[in-house]
Tab-separated table of C-alpha atoms in Angstrom:
chain	number	residue	atom	x	y	z
A	14	MET	CA	57.061	0.328	-7.818
A	15	TYR	CA	54.760	2.344	-10.033
A	16	PRO	CA	51.923	4.097	-8.195
A	17	PRO	CA	48.992	4.357	-8.620
A	18	PHE	CA	49.203	1.043	-10.500
A	19	VAL	CA	51.628	-0.837	-8.218
A	20	TYR	CA	53.126	-0.076	-4.821
A	21	TYR	CA	54.751	-2.275	-2.199
A	22	THR	CA	56.694	-2.028	1.036
A	23	GLU	CA	58.023	-4.442	3.623
A	24	THR	CA	55.930	-4.509	6.761
A	25	THR	CA	54.932	-6.627	9.722
A	26	ALA	CA	52.986	-9.842	9.434
A	27	GLU	CA	49.873	-8.183	10.868
A	28	LYS	CA	49.757	-5.503	8.157
A	29	ALA	CA	50.968	-7.653	5.266
A	30	ASN	CA	48.754	-8.972	2.491
A	31	ALA	CA	51.507	-10.873	0.629
A	32	ARG	CA	54.974	-12.287	1.108
A	33	LYS	CA	58.126	-12.340	-0.949
A	34	ASP	CA	58.593	-15.303	-3.245
A	35	PRO	CA	61.309	-17.481	-1.636
A	36	ARG	CA	62.493	-18.551	-5.088
A	37	TYR	CA	63.866	-15.055	-5.716
A	38	TYR	CA	64.631	-13.771	-2.230
A	39	SER	CA	66.695	-15.135	0.616
A	40	ASP	CA	63.717	-14.758	2.939
A	41	ASP	CA	59.963	-14.736	2.571
A	42	SER	CA	59.423	-11.580	4.621
A	43	PRO	CA	55.902	-10.125	4.618
A	44	VAL	CA	55.094	-7.223	2.304
A	45	PHE	CA	52.166	-4.878	1.876
A	46	ILE	CA	51.157	-4.486	-1.771
A	47	ASP	CA	48.925	-1.666	-2.876
A	48	GLY	CA	47.775	-0.034	-6.085
A	49	THR	CA	44.832	-0.289	-8.438
A	50	GLU	CA	46.064	-3.577	-9.936
A	51	PRO	CA	47.560	-5.525	-6.982
A	52	LEU	CA	44.357	-4.854	-5.048
A	53	LEU	CA	42.594	-7.012	-7.628
A	54	LEU	CA	44.914	-9.894	-6.764
A	55	VAL	CA	44.406	-9.275	-3.048
A	56	GLU	CA	40.631	-9.398	-3.494
A	57	PHE	CA	40.942	-12.518	-5.638
A	58	CYS	CA	43.031	-14.358	-3.044
A	59	GLN	CA	40.679	-13.378	-0.243
A	60	ARG	CA	37.833	-14.991	-2.139
A	61	ARG	CA	39.795	-18.052	-3.292
A	62	ASN	CA	41.776	-18.585	-0.080
A	63	CYS	CA	45.211	-18.334	-1.680
A	64	THR	CA	48.462	-16.547	-0.842
A	65	ILE	CA	50.325	-14.013	-2.958
A	66	GLU	CA	54.040	-14.701	-3.344
A	67	ALA	CA	55.385	-11.501	-4.850
A	68	TYR	CA	58.428	-10.812	-6.992
A	69	PHE	CA	59.495	-7.264	-7.895
A	70	ASP	CA	61.974	-6.516	-10.688
A	71	GLU	CA	63.197	-2.967	-10.069
A	72	ILE	CA	66.059	-3.346	-12.557
A	73	ASN	CA	64.435	-4.641	-15.742
A	74	LEU	CA	60.943	-3.306	-14.894
A	75	TRP	CA	58.570	-4.473	-17.651
A	76	GLY	CA	61.387	-6.102	-19.587
A	77	ASP	CA	60.853	-7.909	-22.873
A	78	VAL	CA	60.445	-11.365	-24.385
A	79	THR	CA	62.742	-12.727	-27.100
A	80	GLU	CA	62.109	-15.226	-29.874
A	81	ASN	CA	63.742	-18.130	-28.000
A	82	ARG	CA	61.238	-17.815	-25.126
A	83	THR	CA	63.620	-16.067	-22.768
A	84	GLY	CA	62.912	-12.700	-21.285
A	85	THR	CA	63.501	-10.118	-18.619
A	86	GLY	CA	61.326	-8.149	-16.244
A	87	VAL	CA	57.754	-9.040	-15.368
A	88	LEU	CA	56.926	-9.970	-18.973
A	89	GLY	CA	59.789	-12.435	-19.086
A	90	ALA	CA	58.826	-13.904	-15.709
A	91	VAL	CA	55.396	-14.933	-17.016
A	92	ALA	CA	56.652	-16.029	-20.443
A	93	THR	CA	59.208	-18.355	-18.826
A	94	ARG	CA	56.619	-19.702	-16.321
A	95	GLN	CA	58.407	-18.209	-13.333
A	96	ALA	CA	55.236	-16.331	-12.387
A	97	ASP	CA	51.514	-16.885	-12.889
A	98	PHE	CA	50.370	-13.252	-12.909
A	99	ALA	CA	52.092	-9.987	-13.793
A	100	VAL	CA	50.512	-6.578	-13.205
A	101	CYS	CA	52.050	-3.163	-13.778
A	102	ALA	CA	50.102	-1.097	-16.341
A	103	ILE	CA	50.637	-3.740	-19.024
A	104	TYR	CA	49.040	-3.109	-22.415
A	105	HIS	CA	47.972	-5.583	-25.089
A	106	TRP	CA	51.446	-5.870	-26.605
A	107	SER	CA	51.706	-8.330	-29.460
A	108	HIS	CA	55.137	-9.891	-28.958
A	109	PRO	CA	54.621	-11.336	-25.419
A	110	TYR	CA	51.292	-12.815	-26.562
A	111	ARG	CA	53.122	-15.630	-28.363
A	112	PHE	CA	54.280	-16.999	-25.009
A	113	ALA	CA	51.576	-15.743	-22.623
A	114	THR	CA	48.026	-14.428	-22.664
A	115	TYR	CA	46.055	-11.531	-21.236
A	116	THR	CA	43.148	-11.207	-18.841
A	117	GLY	CA	40.222	-8.847	-19.306
A	118	GLU	CA	40.703	-5.094	-19.349
A	119	ILE	CA	41.508	-3.573	-15.970
A	120	SER	CA	41.467	0.118	-16.872
A	121	ARG	CA	41.984	2.570	-19.680
A	122	SER	CA	45.330	4.338	-19.850
A	123	GLY	CA	47.010	6.788	-22.210
A	124	VAL	CA	50.659	7.413	-23.083
A	125	THR	CA	51.504	11.106	-22.993
A	126	VAL	CA	54.506	13.364	-22.387
A	127	LEU	CA	55.298	16.023	-19.814
A	128	VAL	CA	56.752	18.874	-21.869
A	129	THR	CA	58.209	22.182	-20.796
A	130	LYS	CA	55.818	25.104	-20.580
A	131	PRO	CA	56.442	27.929	-23.059
A	132	VAL	CA	58.484	30.802	-21.643
A	133	ALA	CA	58.195	34.496	-22.411
A	134	VAL	CA	60.024	35.647	-25.527
A	135	ALA	CA	63.271	37.534	-24.875
A	136	PRO	CA	62.753	41.339	-25.092
A	137	TRP	CA	65.465	41.793	-27.737
A	138	ARG	CA	63.367	39.732	-30.157
A	139	THR	CA	60.383	42.096	-29.945
A	140	PRO	CA	61.407	44.403	-32.862
A	141	PHE	CA	61.808	41.389	-35.150
A	142	MET	CA	58.548	39.618	-34.298
A	143	PRO	CA	56.006	41.667	-36.319
A	144	PHE	CA	57.045	39.924	-39.541
A	145	SER	CA	57.742	36.275	-40.213
A	146	ASP	CA	61.116	35.174	-41.548
A	147	ASP	CA	59.818	34.931	-45.104
A	148	LEU	CA	58.210	38.360	-44.920
A	149	TRP	CA	61.417	39.877	-43.567
A	150	LYS	CA	63.230	38.444	-46.581
A	151	VAL	CA	60.686	39.984	-48.948
A	152	VAL	CA	60.886	43.351	-47.171
A	153	GLY	CA	64.675	43.238	-47.324
A	154	MET	CA	64.648	42.395	-51.021
A	155	ALA	CA	62.186	45.231	-51.684
A	156	PHE	CA	64.346	47.620	-49.667
A	157	PHE	CA	67.525	46.876	-51.586
A	158	ALA	CA	65.624	46.878	-54.870
A	159	GLY	CA	64.423	50.400	-53.981
A	160	VAL	CA	67.974	51.513	-53.189
A	161	VAL	CA	69.215	50.189	-56.529
A	162	ALA	CA	66.287	51.819	-58.359
A	163	VAL	CA	67.061	55.213	-56.763
A	164	LEU	CA	70.720	54.921	-57.730
A	165	LEU	CA	69.848	54.001	-61.311
A	166	ILE	CA	67.284	56.785	-61.697
A	167	GLU	CA	69.788	59.252	-60.254
A	168	ARG	CA	72.405	58.128	-62.737
A	169	GLY	CA	69.925	58.518	-65.598
A	170	ARG	CA	68.882	61.930	-64.319
A	171	ALA	CA	72.498	63.075	-64.123
A	172	TYR	CA	73.039	61.919	-67.705
A	173	ILE	CA	69.956	63.869	-68.898
A	174	LYS	CA	70.343	67.025	-66.790
A	175	GLY	CA	74.088	67.198	-66.659
A	176	ALA	CA	75.615	69.872	-64.450
A	177	ILE	CA	72.332	71.777	-64.056
A	178	GLY	CA	70.763	68.807	-62.272
A	179	GLY	CA	72.592	69.534	-59.046
A	180	GLN	CA	74.393	67.069	-56.810
A	181	ARG	CA	73.601	63.438	-57.492
A	182	MET	CA	72.400	61.195	-54.640
A	183	ASN	CA	75.032	58.668	-53.606
A	184	ILE	CA	74.441	55.244	-52.023
A	185	SER	CA	74.220	56.613	-48.471
A	186	ASP	CA	71.587	59.138	-49.583
A	187	SER	CA	69.630	56.341	-51.255
A	188	LEU	CA	69.778	54.186	-48.121
A	189	LEU	CA	68.614	57.037	-45.888
A	190	SER	CA	65.811	57.884	-48.308
A	191	MET	CA	64.527	54.307	-48.270
A	192	ILE	CA	64.765	54.126	-44.492
A	193	GLY	CA	62.826	57.379	-44.226
A	194	LEU	CA	60.093	56.052	-46.510
A	195	TYR	CA	59.798	52.841	-44.471
A	196	VAL	CA	59.475	54.695	-41.156
A	197	ALA	CA	57.131	57.382	-42.564
A	198	GLN	CA	59.594	60.274	-42.313
A	199	ASN	CA	60.194	63.232	-44.652
A	200	VAL	CA	62.550	62.506	-47.539
A	201	PHE	CA	63.847	64.574	-50.437
A	202	ILE	CA	61.910	63.725	-53.609
A	203	ARG	CA	62.983	64.672	-57.134
A	204	ARG	CA	60.130	66.168	-59.128
A	205	ASP	CA	61.826	67.472	-62.242
A	206	LEU	CA	61.445	64.191	-64.167
A	207	ILE	CA	58.314	62.074	-64.565
A	208	ALA	CA	60.372	58.902	-64.009
A	209	CYS	CA	61.673	60.253	-60.694
A	210	THR	CA	58.169	61.249	-59.599
A	211	ILE	CA	56.676	57.850	-60.471
A	212	LEU	CA	59.521	56.027	-58.722
A	213	PHE	CA	59.285	57.997	-55.500
A	214	ILE	CA	55.474	57.811	-55.408
A	215	SER	CA	55.707	54.013	-55.781
A	216	LEU	CA	58.316	53.814	-53.045
A	217	LEU	CA	56.212	56.116	-50.874
A	218	PHE	CA	53.157	53.842	-51.085
A	219	ALA	CA	55.309	50.766	-50.462
A	220	GLY	CA	56.850	52.450	-47.427
A	221	PHE	CA	53.421	53.393	-46.070
A	222	MET	CA	52.172	49.825	-46.357
A	223	VAL	CA	55.257	48.289	-44.768
A	224	GLY	CA	55.388	50.888	-41.997
A	225	ASN	CA	51.703	50.640	-41.126
A	226	LEU	CA	51.730	46.843	-41.127
A	227	TYR	CA	54.842	46.774	-38.961
A	228	GLY	CA	53.456	49.358	-36.528
A	229	ALA	CA	50.101	47.611	-36.153
A	230	ARG	CA	51.693	44.239	-35.532
A	231	LEU	CA	54.221	45.730	-33.104
A	232	ASP	CA	51.394	47.338	-31.112
A	233	GLU	CA	49.694	43.963	-30.846
A	234	ILE	CA	52.889	42.242	-29.723
A	235	MET	CA	53.654	44.845	-27.079
A	236	THR	CA	50.065	44.760	-25.793
A	237	ILE	CA	49.742	40.972	-25.469
A	238	PRO	CA	52.616	39.071	-23.772
A	239	GLN	CA	54.383	36.842	-26.262
A	240	PHE	CA	55.520	33.305	-25.484
A	241	GLU	CA	57.417	30.670	-27.370
A	242	HIS	CA	55.415	28.187	-29.412
A	243	ALA	CA	53.678	25.750	-27.068
A	244	ILE	CA	54.018	21.984	-27.508
A	245	GLU	CA	50.450	20.708	-27.317
A	246	THR	CA	50.186	17.711	-29.661
A	247	GLY	CA	52.280	14.790	-30.788
A	248	GLN	CA	52.944	16.581	-34.066
A	249	ASP	CA	54.206	19.639	-32.175
A	250	LEU	CA	56.475	17.420	-30.088
A	251	ALA	CA	57.927	15.766	-33.187
A	252	ASP	CA	58.470	19.111	-34.924
A	253	SER	CA	60.163	20.617	-31.870
A	254	GLY	CA	62.848	17.918	-31.782
A	255	LEU	CA	62.616	17.784	-27.981
A	256	THR	CA	64.120	14.623	-26.516
A	257	PHE	CA	61.843	12.946	-23.997
A	258	VAL	CA	63.043	10.324	-21.563
A	259	GLY	CA	61.767	7.391	-19.546
A	260	ASN	CA	63.109	4.497	-17.530
A	261	ASP	CA	62.128	1.615	-19.838
A	262	LEU	CA	61.835	0.779	-23.530
A	263	ALA	CA	58.358	-0.676	-22.913
A	264	TRP	CA	56.927	2.829	-23.238
A	265	MET	CA	57.576	2.588	-26.975
A	266	PHE	CA	55.996	-0.851	-27.524
A	267	THR	CA	52.675	0.765	-28.420
A	268	LEU	CA	54.135	3.529	-30.604
A	269	ARG	CA	56.808	1.765	-32.621
A	270	SER	CA	54.303	-0.133	-34.786
A	271	SER	CA	52.497	3.051	-35.858
A	272	PRO	CA	52.689	3.868	-39.608
A	273	GLN	CA	52.537	7.632	-38.988
A	274	ALA	CA	55.752	9.474	-39.796
A	275	HIS	CA	55.652	11.853	-36.835
A	276	VAL	CA	55.089	8.949	-34.411
A	277	GLN	CA	58.155	7.155	-35.773
A	278	LYS	CA	60.061	10.402	-35.291
A	279	LEU	CA	58.921	10.447	-31.675
A	280	VAL	CA	60.185	6.895	-31.183
A	281	ARG	CA	63.616	8.024	-32.405
A	282	HIS	CA	63.572	10.975	-30.007
A	283	TYR	CA	62.837	8.756	-26.994
A	284	LYS	CA	65.755	7.966	-24.698
A	285	VAL	CA	65.986	5.398	-21.893
A	286	VAL	CA	67.695	6.847	-18.814
A	287	ASP	CA	67.974	6.116	-15.122
A	288	ASP	CA	66.131	7.888	-12.322
A	289	ASN	CA	69.140	10.038	-11.392
A	290	TYR	CA	69.250	11.499	-14.901
A	291	MET	CA	65.586	12.476	-14.722
A	292	VAL	CA	66.060	14.169	-11.353
A	293	GLN	CA	69.152	16.059	-12.539
A	294	HIS	CA	67.413	17.459	-15.636
A	295	ARG	CA	64.075	18.430	-14.107
A	296	ASP	CA	65.152	22.090	-13.725
A	297	MET	CA	67.133	22.338	-16.978
A	298	ARG	CA	64.092	22.390	-19.307
A	299	ASP	CA	66.040	20.432	-21.925
A	300	VAL	CA	64.019	17.184	-21.944
A	301	GLY	CA	60.446	15.994	-21.659
A	302	TYR	CA	59.255	13.048	-19.582
A	303	ILE	CA	57.158	10.128	-20.753
A	304	ALA	CA	54.077	9.744	-18.597
A	305	GLU	CA	50.859	7.803	-18.302
A	306	LYS	CA	47.422	9.292	-17.769
A	307	THR	CA	45.171	6.977	-15.819
A	308	GLU	CA	41.507	6.268	-16.403
A	309	PHE	CA	40.442	8.683	-13.676
A	310	GLY	CA	42.689	11.576	-14.651
A	311	HIS	CA	45.902	11.185	-12.658
A	312	VAL	CA	49.459	11.191	-14.007
A	313	SER	CA	52.343	8.850	-13.294
A	314	PRO	CA	55.295	8.614	-12.871
A	315	VAL	CA	56.073	11.960	-11.241
A	316	ASP	CA	58.432	10.847	-8.461
A	317	PHE	CA	61.366	12.621	-10.176
A	318	LEU	CA	59.627	16.018	-9.826
A	319	ASP	CA	59.233	18.248	-6.805
A	320	VAL	CA	56.671	20.976	-6.191
A	321	GLN	CA	58.908	23.708	-7.647
A	322	SER	CA	59.971	21.885	-10.822
A	323	ALA	CA	56.387	20.749	-11.505
A	324	ASP	CA	55.570	24.372	-12.409
A	325	ASN	CA	57.815	24.038	-15.475
A	326	TYR	CA	55.881	21.198	-17.121
A	327	GLN	CA	52.515	20.559	-18.687
A	328	LEU	CA	50.833	17.590	-20.345
A	329	LEU	CA	50.157	17.294	-24.033
A	330	LYS	CA	46.542	18.146	-24.811
A	331	GLU	CA	46.099	14.760	-26.474
A	332	ASP	CA	47.522	11.305	-25.758
A	333	LEU	CA	50.165	9.889	-28.068
A	334	ALA	CA	48.344	6.564	-27.805
A	335	TRP	CA	45.940	4.822	-25.487
A	336	GLN	CA	45.119	1.230	-24.645
A	337	TYR	CA	43.502	-0.854	-21.948
A	338	CYS	CA	45.685	-2.068	-19.109
A	339	THR	CA	45.502	-5.771	-18.416
A	340	ALA	CA	47.261	-8.515	-16.485
A	341	ILE	CA	49.495	-10.973	-18.304
A	342	VAL	CA	49.241	-14.645	-17.308
A	343	SER	CA	50.660	-17.921	-18.544
A	344	LYS	CA	48.648	-19.615	-21.289
A	345	THR	CA	47.756	-22.534	-19.013
A	346	CYS	CA	46.869	-20.429	-15.967
A	347	PRO	CA	43.833	-22.095	-14.300
A	348	PHE	CA	42.771	-18.865	-12.569
A	349	LYS	CA	42.217	-16.726	-15.654
A	350	HIS	CA	38.484	-17.355	-15.976
A	351	SER	CA	37.793	-16.802	-12.272
A	352	PHE	CA	39.907	-13.652	-12.267
A	353	ASN	CA	38.025	-12.259	-15.274
A	354	GLU	CA	34.701	-12.826	-13.503
A	355	LEU	CA	35.950	-10.941	-10.452
A	356	LEU	CA	37.333	-8.207	-12.682
A	357	MET	CA	33.945	-7.745	-14.322
A	358	GLU	CA	32.256	-7.370	-10.924
A	359	ILE	CA	34.786	-4.788	-9.770
A	360	ARG	CA	34.550	-2.810	-13.019
A	361	GLN	CA	30.788	-2.642	-12.667
A	362	SER	CA	30.945	-1.546	-9.036
A	363	GLY	CA	32.988	1.617	-9.724
A	364	ILE	CA	35.260	1.019	-6.734
A	365	GLN	CA	38.352	1.467	-8.908
A	366	TYR	CA	37.816	5.224	-8.807
A	367	TYR	CA	38.050	5.083	-5.011
A	368	TRP	CA	41.106	2.820	-5.140
A	369	GLU	CA	42.943	5.112	-7.521
A	370	SER	CA	42.156	8.264	-5.542
A	371	LEU	CA	43.287	6.551	-2.346
A	372	VAL	CA	46.604	5.384	-3.800
A	373	VAL	CA	47.321	8.766	-5.396
A	374	ASN	CA	46.730	10.551	-2.092
A	375	ARG	CA	48.997	8.109	-0.294
A	376	TYR	CA	51.993	7.877	-2.604
A	377	LEU	CA	51.985	10.455	-5.411
A	378	GLY	CA	51.395	13.760	-3.647
A	379	MET	CA	48.406	15.844	-4.666
A	380	ALA	CA	50.384	19.101	-4.854
A	381	ILE	CA	52.362	17.874	-7.864
A	382	GLN	CA	49.273	16.310	-9.430
A	383	GLN	CA	47.351	19.564	-9.156
A	384	LYS	CA	50.161	21.579	-10.719
A	385	ILE	CA	50.489	19.210	-13.669
A	386	LEU	CA	46.761	18.828	-14.232
A	387	LYS	CA	45.972	22.506	-13.722
A	388	VAL	CA	43.550	23.623	-16.440
A	389	ASP	CA	44.761	26.315	-18.829
A	390	PRO	CA	42.679	29.447	-18.041
A	391	LEU	CA	42.470	30.218	-21.746
A	392	GLU	CA	40.483	27.019	-22.259
A	393	THR	CA	37.707	28.272	-20.001
A	394	CYS	CA	37.152	31.445	-22.023
A	395	GLU	CA	34.173	31.697	-24.292
A	396	ASP	CA	34.680	31.496	-28.024
A	397	ALA	CA	35.439	34.729	-29.836
A	398	VAL	CA	32.503	36.427	-31.529
A	399	ILE	CA	32.331	38.755	-34.506
A	400	LEU	CA	31.692	42.340	-33.439
A	401	GLN	CA	28.290	43.681	-34.453
A	402	VAL	CA	27.151	47.264	-35.028
A	403	SER	CA	25.061	47.117	-31.857
A	404	GLN	CA	28.204	46.555	-29.823
A	405	PHE	CA	29.632	49.832	-31.096
A	406	VAL	CA	26.451	51.927	-30.680
A	407	GLY	CA	25.642	50.449	-27.291
A	408	THR	CA	27.733	52.948	-25.331
A	409	PRO	CA	26.279	56.124	-26.942
A	410	ASN	CA	22.746	54.752	-26.553
A	411	SER	CA	23.303	53.977	-22.887
A	412	LYS	CA	24.613	57.495	-22.319
A	413	TRP	CA	21.535	58.966	-24.040
A	414	CYS	CA	19.245	56.831	-21.858
A	415	ARG	CA	20.961	58.025	-18.697
A	416	LYS	CA	20.540	61.637	-19.785
A	417	GLN	CA	16.834	61.097	-20.424
A	418	LEU	CA	16.356	59.456	-17.039
A	419	ASN	CA	18.172	62.249	-15.265
């Protein structure tokens, strides 16, 4: 069951549009199948006067096909001739094609990931955020170099002046002097030697630059709320090292053949888990969830989320990969040509948009969809513009005009 693509439930004979395949079930009880792809089969059988005998593999899901023509899941059922059609958001994967074939394109679909939204930075990190790690290292090296320089110049001054030079600055005095220069405070400066004067003037300018840069950046940080780095692209996801999970290895069929290094890294970060694991971790913010974005802008699967936990996740701004969904059929299927003709008519009619919206409203819950697909308000802002002189003189001019009018 994978809405909006596939949905089914047992029902009465009056409401049913298919029945269970007696080869796989102890009874052939009636079922109601729904979804953007099974509805194609329902329409096909209504026109061709045939009956749908359905088989659902909730354990192996898509499954896989091996070299010796055995397989599991819906892919294996068609490859081993146990089924004529298989639909469930199937892409044009290369390995099942050796034992089966594909129909025309049903819809466009993209593989994406639900990642955790960035959270506000902890307050204790605020004093350390104005400078990057590398810049903090440079500032620290410059600070200790200044302390050493003050100690050396003091030792040289004591050697030249002797007892008349007064008390020599020790290491604590040097540290406090450097701290005072960095925070723009008064410090004691030796002026009786040119070397001392040059040194302290150099340290004074360095302290001014560091202090002003730090203060300006700190003002910006405290004015604008700071958040952790957002994961917005596949490259960001790979760099973050976040593990993302799904219920089947078939999600990686499209990605594992990519030559890009970050995509291969994503494949290694993917983990196959059961539904209970996904439900347990939805509030822990420690994993992402593989997802599929449909042709008409909906997201699936989201059955492991509730309305509250959906607030913690957002979609990547770009798909990891996209392909066209299709149906897989046996190579000798006599209905392929007729099905493709029907598929072309339905694609041209535009009714698939209505089907998808209907199925989403029935089975996925629009509250969760709206939270996940909610547009970032920053994206609706206009582009930044360079300030012009007229924007600065506009206020005085407007005041002058008001005075003249009054």
